[in-house]
mmCIF file of C-alpha atoms and ligand atoms in Angstrom:
data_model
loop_
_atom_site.group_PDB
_atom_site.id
_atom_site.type_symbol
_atom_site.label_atom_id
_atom_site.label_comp_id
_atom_site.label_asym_id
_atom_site.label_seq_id
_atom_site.Cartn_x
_atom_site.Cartn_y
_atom_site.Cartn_z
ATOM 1 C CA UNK A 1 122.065 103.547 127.781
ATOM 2 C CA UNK A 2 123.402 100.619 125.392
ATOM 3 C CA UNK A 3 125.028 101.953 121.957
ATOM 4 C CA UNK A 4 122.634 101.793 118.931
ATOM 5 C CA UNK A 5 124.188 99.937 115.985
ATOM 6 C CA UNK A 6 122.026 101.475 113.357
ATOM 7 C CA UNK A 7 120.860 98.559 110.647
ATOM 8 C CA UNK A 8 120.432 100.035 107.408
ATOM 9 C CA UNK A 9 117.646 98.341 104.633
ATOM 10 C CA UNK A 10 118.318 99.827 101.270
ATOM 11 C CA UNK A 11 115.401 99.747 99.159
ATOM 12 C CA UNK A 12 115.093 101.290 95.230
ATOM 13 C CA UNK A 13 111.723 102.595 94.943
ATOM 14 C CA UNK A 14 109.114 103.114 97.922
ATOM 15 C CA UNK A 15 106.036 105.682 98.422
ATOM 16 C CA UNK A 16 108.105 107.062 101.393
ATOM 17 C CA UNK A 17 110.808 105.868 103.971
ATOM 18 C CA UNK A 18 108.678 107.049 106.953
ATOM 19 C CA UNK A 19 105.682 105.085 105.831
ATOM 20 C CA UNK A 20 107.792 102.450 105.366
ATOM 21 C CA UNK A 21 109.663 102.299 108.767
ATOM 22 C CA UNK A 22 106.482 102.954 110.369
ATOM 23 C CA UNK A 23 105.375 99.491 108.942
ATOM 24 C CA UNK A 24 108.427 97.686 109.688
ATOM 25 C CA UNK A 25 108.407 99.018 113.441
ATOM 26 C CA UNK A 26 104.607 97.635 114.236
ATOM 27 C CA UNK A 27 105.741 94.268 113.079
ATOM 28 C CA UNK A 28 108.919 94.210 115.629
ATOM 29 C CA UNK A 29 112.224 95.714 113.290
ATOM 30 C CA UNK A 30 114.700 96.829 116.061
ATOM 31 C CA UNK A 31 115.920 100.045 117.419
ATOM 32 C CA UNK A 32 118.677 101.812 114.718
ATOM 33 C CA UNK A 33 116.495 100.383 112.169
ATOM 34 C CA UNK A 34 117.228 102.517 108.421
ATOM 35 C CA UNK A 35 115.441 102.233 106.015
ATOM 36 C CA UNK A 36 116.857 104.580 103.042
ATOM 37 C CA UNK A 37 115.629 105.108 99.811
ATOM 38 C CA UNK A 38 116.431 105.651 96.313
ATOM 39 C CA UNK A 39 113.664 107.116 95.522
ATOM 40 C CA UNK A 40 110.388 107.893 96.839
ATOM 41 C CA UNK A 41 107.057 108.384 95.182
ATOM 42 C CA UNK A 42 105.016 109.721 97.949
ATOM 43 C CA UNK A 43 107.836 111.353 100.167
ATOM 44 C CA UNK A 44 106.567 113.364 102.770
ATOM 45 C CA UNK A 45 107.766 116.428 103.740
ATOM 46 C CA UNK A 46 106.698 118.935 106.797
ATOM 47 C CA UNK A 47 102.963 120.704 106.803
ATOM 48 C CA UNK A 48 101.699 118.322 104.842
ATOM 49 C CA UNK A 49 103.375 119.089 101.851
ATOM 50 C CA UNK A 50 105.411 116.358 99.305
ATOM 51 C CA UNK A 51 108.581 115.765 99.535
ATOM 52 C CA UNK A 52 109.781 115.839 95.736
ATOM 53 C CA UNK A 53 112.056 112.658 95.684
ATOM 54 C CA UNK A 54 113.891 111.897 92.427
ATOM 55 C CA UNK A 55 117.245 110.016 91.841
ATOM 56 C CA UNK A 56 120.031 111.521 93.429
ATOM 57 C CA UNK A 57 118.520 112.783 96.427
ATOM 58 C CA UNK A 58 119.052 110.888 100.362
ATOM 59 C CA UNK A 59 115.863 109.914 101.701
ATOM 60 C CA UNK A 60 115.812 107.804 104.974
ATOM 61 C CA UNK A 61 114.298 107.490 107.896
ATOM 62 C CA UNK A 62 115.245 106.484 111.332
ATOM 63 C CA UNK A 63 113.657 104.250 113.893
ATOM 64 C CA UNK A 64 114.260 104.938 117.592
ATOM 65 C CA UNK A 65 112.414 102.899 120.304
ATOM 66 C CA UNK A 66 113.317 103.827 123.665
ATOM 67 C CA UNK A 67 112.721 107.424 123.171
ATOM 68 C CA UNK A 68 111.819 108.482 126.783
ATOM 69 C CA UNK A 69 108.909 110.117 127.617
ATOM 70 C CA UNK A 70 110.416 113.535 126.105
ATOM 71 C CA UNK A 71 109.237 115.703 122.826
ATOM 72 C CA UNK A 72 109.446 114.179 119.315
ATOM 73 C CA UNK A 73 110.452 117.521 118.047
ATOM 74 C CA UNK A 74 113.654 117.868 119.871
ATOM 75 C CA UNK A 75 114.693 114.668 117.807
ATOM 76 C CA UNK A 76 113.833 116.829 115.076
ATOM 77 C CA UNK A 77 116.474 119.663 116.029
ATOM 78 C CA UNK A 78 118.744 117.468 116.580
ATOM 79 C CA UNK A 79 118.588 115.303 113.139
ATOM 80 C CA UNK A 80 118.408 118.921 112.116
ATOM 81 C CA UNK A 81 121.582 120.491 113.737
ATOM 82 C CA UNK A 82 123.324 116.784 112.458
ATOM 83 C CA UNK A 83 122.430 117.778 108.672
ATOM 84 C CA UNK A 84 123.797 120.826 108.960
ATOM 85 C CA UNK A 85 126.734 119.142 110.261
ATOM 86 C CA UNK A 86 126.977 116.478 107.739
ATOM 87 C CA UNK A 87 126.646 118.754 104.933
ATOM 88 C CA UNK A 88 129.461 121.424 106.242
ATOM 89 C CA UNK A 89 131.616 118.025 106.610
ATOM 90 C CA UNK A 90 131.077 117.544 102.913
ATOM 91 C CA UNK A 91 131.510 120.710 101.464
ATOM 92 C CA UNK A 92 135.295 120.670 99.928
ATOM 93 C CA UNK A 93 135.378 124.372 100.267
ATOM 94 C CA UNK A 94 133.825 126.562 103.344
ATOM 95 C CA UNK A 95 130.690 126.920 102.636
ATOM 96 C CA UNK A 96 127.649 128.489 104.355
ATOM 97 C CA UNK A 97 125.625 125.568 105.746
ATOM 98 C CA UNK A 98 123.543 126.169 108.282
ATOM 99 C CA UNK A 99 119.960 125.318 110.139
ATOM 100 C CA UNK A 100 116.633 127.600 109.898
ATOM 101 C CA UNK A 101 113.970 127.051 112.415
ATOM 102 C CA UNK A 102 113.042 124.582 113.119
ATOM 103 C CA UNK A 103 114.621 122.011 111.352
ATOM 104 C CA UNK A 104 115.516 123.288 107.400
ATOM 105 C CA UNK A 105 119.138 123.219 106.550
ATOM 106 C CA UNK A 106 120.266 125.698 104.301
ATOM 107 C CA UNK A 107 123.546 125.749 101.697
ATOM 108 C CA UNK A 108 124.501 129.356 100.484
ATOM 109 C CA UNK A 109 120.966 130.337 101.454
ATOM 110 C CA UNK A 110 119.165 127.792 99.550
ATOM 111 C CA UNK A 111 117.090 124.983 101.690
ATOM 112 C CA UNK A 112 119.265 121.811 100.856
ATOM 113 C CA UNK A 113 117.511 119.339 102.964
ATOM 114 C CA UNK A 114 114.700 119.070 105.759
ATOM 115 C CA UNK A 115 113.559 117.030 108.447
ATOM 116 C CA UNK A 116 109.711 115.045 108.839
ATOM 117 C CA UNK A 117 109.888 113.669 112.821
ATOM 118 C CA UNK A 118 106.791 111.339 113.357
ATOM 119 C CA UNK A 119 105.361 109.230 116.417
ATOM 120 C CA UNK A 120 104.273 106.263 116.645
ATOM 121 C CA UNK A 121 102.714 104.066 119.386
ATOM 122 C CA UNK A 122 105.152 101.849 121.338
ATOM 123 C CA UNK A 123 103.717 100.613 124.613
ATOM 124 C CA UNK A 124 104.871 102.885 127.415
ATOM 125 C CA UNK A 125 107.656 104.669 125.871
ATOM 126 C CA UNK A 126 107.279 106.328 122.181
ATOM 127 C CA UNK A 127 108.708 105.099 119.233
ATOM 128 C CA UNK A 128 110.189 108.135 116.538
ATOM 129 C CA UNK A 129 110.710 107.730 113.296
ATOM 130 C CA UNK A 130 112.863 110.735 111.578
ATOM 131 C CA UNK A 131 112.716 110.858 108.242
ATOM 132 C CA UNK A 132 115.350 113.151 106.252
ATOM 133 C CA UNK A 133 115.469 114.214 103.239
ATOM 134 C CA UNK A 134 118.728 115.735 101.239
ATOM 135 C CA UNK A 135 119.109 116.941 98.035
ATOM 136 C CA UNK A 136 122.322 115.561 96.939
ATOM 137 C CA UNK A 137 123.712 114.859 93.290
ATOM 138 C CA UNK A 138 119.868 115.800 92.498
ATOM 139 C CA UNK A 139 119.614 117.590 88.584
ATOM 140 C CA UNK A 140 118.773 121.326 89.066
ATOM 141 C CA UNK A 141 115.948 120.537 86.275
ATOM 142 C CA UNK A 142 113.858 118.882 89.715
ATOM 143 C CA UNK A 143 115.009 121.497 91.820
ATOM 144 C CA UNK A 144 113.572 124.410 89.787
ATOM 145 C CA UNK A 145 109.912 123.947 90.306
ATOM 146 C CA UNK A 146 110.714 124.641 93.844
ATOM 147 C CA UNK A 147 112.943 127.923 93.344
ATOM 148 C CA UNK A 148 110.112 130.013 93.692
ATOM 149 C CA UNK A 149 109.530 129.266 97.632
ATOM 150 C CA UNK A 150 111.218 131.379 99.824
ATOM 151 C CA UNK A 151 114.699 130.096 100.005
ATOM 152 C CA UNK A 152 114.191 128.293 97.172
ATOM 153 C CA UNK A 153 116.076 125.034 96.535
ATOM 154 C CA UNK A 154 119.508 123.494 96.264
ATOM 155 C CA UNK A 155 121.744 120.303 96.020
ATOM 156 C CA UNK A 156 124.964 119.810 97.543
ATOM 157 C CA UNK A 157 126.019 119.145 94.023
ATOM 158 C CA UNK A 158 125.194 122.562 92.768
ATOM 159 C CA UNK A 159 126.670 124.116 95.773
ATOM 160 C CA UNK A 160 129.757 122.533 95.637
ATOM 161 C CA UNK A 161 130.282 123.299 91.980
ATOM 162 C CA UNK A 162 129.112 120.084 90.438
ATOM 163 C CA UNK A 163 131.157 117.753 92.426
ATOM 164 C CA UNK A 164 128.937 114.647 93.005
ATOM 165 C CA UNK A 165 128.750 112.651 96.275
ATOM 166 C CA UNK A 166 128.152 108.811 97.649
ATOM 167 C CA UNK A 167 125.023 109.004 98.987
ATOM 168 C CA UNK A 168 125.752 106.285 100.973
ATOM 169 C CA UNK A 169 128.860 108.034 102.755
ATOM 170 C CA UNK A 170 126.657 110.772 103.775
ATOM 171 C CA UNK A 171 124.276 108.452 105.703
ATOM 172 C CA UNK A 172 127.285 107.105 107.549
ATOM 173 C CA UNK A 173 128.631 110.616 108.643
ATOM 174 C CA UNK A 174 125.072 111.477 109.595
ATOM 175 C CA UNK A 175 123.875 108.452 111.774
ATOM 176 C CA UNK A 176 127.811 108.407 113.195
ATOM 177 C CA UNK A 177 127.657 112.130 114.105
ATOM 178 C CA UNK A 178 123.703 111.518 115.584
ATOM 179 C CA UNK A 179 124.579 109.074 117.677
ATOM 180 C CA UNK A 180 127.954 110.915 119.279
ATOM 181 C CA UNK A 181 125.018 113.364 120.253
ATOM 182 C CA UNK A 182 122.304 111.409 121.057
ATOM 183 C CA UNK A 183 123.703 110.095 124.474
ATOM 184 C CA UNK A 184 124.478 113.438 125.599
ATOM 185 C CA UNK A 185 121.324 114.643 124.726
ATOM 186 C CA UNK A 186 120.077 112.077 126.832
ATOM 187 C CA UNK A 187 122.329 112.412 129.809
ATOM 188 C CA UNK A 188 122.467 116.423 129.843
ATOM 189 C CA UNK A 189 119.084 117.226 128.396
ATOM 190 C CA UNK A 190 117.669 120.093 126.196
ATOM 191 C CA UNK A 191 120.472 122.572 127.187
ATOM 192 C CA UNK A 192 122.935 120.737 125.263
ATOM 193 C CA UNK A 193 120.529 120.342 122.570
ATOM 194 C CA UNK A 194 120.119 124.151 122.367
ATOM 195 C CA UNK A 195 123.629 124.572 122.428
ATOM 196 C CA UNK A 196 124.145 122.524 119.664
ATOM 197 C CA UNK A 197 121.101 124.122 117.554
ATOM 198 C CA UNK A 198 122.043 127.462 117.779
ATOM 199 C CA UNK A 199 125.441 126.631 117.056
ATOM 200 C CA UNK A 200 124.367 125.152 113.726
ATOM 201 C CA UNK A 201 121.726 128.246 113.167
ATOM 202 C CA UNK A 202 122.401 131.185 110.627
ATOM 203 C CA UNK A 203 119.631 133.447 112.143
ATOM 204 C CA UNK A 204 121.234 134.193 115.386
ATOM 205 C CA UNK A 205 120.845 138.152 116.096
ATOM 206 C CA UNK A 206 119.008 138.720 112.668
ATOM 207 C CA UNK A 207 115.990 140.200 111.631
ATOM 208 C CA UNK A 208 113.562 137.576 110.784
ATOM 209 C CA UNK A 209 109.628 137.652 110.053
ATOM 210 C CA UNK A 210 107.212 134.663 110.873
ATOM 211 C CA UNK A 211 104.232 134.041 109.349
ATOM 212 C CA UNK A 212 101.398 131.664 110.536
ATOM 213 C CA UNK A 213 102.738 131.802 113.783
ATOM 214 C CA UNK A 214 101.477 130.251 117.682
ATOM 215 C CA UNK A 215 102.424 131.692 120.887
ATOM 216 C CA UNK A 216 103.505 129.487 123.372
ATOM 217 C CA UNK A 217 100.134 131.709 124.722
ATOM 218 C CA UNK A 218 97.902 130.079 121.857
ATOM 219 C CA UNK A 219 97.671 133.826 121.200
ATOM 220 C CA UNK A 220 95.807 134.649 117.812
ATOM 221 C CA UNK A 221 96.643 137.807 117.148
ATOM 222 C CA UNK A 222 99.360 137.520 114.455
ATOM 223 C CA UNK A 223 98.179 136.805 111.760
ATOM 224 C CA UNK A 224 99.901 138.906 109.057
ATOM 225 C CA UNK A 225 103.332 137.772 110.698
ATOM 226 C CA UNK A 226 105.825 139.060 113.526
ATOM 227 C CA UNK A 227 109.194 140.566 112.786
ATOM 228 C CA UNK A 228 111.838 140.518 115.313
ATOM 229 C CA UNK A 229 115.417 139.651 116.063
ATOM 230 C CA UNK A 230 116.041 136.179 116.648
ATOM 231 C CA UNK A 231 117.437 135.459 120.093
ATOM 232 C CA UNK A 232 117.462 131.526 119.483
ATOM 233 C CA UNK A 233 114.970 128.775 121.121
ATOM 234 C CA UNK A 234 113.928 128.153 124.342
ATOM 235 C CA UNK A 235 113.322 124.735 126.597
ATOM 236 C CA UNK A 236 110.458 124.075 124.618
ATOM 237 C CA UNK A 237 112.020 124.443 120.832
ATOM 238 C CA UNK A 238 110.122 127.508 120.156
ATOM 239 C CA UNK A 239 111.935 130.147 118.268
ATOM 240 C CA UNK A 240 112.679 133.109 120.597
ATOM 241 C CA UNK A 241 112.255 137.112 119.380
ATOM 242 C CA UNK A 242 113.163 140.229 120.436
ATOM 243 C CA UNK A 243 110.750 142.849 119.328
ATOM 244 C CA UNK A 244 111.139 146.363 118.425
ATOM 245 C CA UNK A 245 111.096 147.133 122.203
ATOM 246 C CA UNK A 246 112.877 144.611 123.597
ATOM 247 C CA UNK A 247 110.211 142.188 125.052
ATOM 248 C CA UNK A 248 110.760 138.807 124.043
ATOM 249 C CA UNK A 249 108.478 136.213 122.889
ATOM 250 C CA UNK A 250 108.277 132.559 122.069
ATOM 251 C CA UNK A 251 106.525 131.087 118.800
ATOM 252 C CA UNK A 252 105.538 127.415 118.682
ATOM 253 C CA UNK A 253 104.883 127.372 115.228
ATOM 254 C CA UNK A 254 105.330 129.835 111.822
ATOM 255 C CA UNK A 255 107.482 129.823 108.556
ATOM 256 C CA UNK A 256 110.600 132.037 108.890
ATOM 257 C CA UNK A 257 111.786 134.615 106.277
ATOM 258 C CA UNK A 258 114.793 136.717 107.241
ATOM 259 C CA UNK A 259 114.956 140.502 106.560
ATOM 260 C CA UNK A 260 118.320 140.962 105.888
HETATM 261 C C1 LIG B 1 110.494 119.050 105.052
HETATM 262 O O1 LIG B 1 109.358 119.312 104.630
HETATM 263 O O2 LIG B 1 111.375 119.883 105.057
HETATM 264 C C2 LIG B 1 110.767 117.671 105.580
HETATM 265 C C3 LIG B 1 111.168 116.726 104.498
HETATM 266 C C4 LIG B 1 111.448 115.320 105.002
HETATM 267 C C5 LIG B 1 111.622 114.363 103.851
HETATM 268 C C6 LIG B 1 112.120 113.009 104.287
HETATM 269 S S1 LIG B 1 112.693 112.055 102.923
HETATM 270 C C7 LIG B 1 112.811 110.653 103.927
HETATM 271 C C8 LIG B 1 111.619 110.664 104.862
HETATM 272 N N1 LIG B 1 110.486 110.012 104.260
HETATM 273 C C9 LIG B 1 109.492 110.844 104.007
HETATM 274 O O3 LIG B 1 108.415 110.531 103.464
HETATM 275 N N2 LIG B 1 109.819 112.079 104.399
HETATM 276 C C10 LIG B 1 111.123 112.111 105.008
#
């Protein structure tokens, strides 16, 4: 496989980077294509929610071209896993940085930045566009209408204790540390991507609960929400429990709480 040079675009205002990229990509822009963001007024963010973008904040997104003929949300463990990463390389002082499942990356318990993987038609192969979103220098005045959610909501700035960042040496770290990985995820497959997500997960042997949840079964049955202890994700990405009696199960889909 030939190295990707990404090619960042740096724009100051635009409804979202995804949106964006997607554009750019149908008229021809090239593999490694960035296209980052000072701000976005229509971000989007996972489920169909907004992604709340003010000043401050990293928002990009990421074109890649020759995805193979694999899942578009292993991309989004891996951009995932490489937050986490990026963050922790940031912190000045150990912090707790970390991923939730899927794709959520958490500072001191607080979700800090989140990933929004999307597909696009490309001929044969598919084209990806992975969009991230970080809450950086952001004020905690447009954090707080989020602190109610579980998790609630944090900058690196406020978990660092007010130190403020270059947003654009946090891209840098990010795309250099994604694409050290993104070879070898390519050459040794999902195992090393697993290894590398649940080295980056906090939830590793905990209690957690999931809510809105899908078997790998399509089973229907769960709707007030599993508990179990999570054993990590399998060849598919779904999030693997343990229940109360041992038997294991796999969830495509759900929000996670933890019940520490
Ligand atoms: C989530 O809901 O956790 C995912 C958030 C992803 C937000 C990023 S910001 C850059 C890119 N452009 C978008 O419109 N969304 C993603």
């Amino acid at each position: 496989m030939s190295v990707v040079v990404p090619h960042i675009i740096k724009f100051d205002s635009v409804d979202s980077t995804n949106a964006l990229l997607k554009e750019l990509a149908q008229k021809g822009a090239n593999e490694g294509t960035v296209v980052v963001a000072t701000t976005q007024h229509a971000g989007r963010g996972r489920g169909g929610r907004i992604w709340h973008s003010p000043e401050g904040g990293l928002y990009f997104s990421l074109l890649l071209k020759s995805y193979p003929n694999r899942r578009p949300t292993d991309m989004a463990l891996l951009a995932g896993a490489v937050m986490a990463q990026t963050v922790k390389h940031f912190c000045p002082q150990p912090c707790l940085v970390g991923v939730k499942w899927p794709n959520d990356c958490l500072l001191e318990g607080k979700k800090v930045g989140g990933v929004l993987c999307e597909a696009i038609d490309h001929g044969d192969s598919a084209a990806l566009i992975i969009g991230v979103g970080i809450n950086i220098n952001t004020p905690l005045s447009e954090l707080e209408p989020f602190m109610g959610r579980p998790f609630g909501a944090t900058s690196l700035r406020e978990g660092c204790g007010g130190k403020c960042f270059e947003l654009e040496s946090i891209l840098e770290r990010f795309l250099k540390v994604f694409f050290e990985h993104y070879p070898k995820y390519l050459e040794e497959g999902f195992l090393f991507l697993q290894t590398l997500w649940e080295r980056e997960c906090l939830f590793i042997g905990k209690n957690v609960e999931l809510r809105n949840t899908g078997t790998t079964e399509e089973s229907k049955d769960n709707a007030g929400g599993v508990r179990g202890t999570f054993l990590g994700i399998d060849e598919q990405g779904a999030i693997v429990l343990s229940d109360s009696c041992g038997n294991r199960r796999s969830y495509v889909t759900g929000e996670m709480t933890c019940c520490w």
